[in-house]
mmCIF file of C-alpha atoms in Angstrom:
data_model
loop_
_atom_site.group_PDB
_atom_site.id
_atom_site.type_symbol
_atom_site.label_atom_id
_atom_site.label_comp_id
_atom_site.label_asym_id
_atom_site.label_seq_id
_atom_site.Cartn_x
_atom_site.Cartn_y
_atom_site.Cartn_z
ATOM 1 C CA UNK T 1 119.417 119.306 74.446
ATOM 2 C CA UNK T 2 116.406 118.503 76.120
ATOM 3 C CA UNK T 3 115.218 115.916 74.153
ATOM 4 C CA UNK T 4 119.348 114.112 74.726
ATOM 5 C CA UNK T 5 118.648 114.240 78.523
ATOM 6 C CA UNK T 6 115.201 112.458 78.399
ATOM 7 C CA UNK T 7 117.039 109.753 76.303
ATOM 8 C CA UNK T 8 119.624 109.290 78.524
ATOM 9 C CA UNK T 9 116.862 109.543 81.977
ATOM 10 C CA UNK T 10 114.931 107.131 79.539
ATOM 11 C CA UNK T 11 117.633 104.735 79.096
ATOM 12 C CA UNK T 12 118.736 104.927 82.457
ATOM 13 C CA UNK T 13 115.334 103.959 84.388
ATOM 14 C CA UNK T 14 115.531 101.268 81.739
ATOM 15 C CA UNK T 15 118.311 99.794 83.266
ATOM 16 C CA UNK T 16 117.447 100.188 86.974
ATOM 17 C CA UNK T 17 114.107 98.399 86.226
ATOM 18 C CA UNK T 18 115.953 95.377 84.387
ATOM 19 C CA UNK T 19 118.234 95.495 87.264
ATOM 20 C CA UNK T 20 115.380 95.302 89.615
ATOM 21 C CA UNK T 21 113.394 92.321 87.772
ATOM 22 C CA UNK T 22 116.897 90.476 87.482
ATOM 23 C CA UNK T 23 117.662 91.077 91.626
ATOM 24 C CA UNK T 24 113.679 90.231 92.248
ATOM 25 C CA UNK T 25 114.347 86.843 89.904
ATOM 26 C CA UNK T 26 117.229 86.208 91.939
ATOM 27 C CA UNK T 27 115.414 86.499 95.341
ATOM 28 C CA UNK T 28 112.800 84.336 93.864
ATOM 29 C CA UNK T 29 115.072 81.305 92.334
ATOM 30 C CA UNK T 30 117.238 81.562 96.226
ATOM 31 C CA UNK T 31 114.228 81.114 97.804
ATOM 32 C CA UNK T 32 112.014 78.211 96.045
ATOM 33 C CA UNK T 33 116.051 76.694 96.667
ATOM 34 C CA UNK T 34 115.661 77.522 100.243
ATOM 35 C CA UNK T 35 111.503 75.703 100.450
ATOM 36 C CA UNK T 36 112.998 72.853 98.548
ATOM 37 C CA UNK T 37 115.500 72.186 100.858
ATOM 38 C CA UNK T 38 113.114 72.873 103.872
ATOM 39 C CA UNK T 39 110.588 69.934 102.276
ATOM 40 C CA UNK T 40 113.696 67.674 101.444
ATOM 41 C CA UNK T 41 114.324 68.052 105.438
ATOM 42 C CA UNK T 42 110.842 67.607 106.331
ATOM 43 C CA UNK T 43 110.327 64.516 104.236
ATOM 44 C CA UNK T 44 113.079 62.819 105.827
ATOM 45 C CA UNK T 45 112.399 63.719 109.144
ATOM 46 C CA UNK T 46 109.067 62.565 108.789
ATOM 47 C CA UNK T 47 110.346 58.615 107.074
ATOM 48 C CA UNK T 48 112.710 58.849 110.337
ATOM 49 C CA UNK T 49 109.794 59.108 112.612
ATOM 50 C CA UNK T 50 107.654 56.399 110.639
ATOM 51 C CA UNK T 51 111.145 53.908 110.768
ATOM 52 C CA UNK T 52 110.729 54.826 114.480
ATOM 53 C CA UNK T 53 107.516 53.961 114.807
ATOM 54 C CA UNK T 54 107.189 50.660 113.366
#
């Protein structure tokens, strides 16, 4: 009995901790998505100014 609860606790905490690396991957990829588009804005903002300029 004991050693069919471990397995199943065992599997279990498996699963939240690929659950956890999958959300944390997630977070990660939204992010770098989120920077990207912050730079893509910056860039242009910044070629606007320079037009401006000269």
């Amino acid at each position: 009995m004991h050693t069919i609860e471990y397995h199943l606790a065992a599997d279990r905490l498996r699963e939240l901790r690929t659950e956890a690396a999958t959300d944390a991957r997630a977070r990660r990829v939204r992010a770098a998505r989120r920077w990207a588009r912050r730079a893509e804005y910056a860039t242009r903002r910044a070629a606007r100014a320079s037009a401006a300029v000269h």
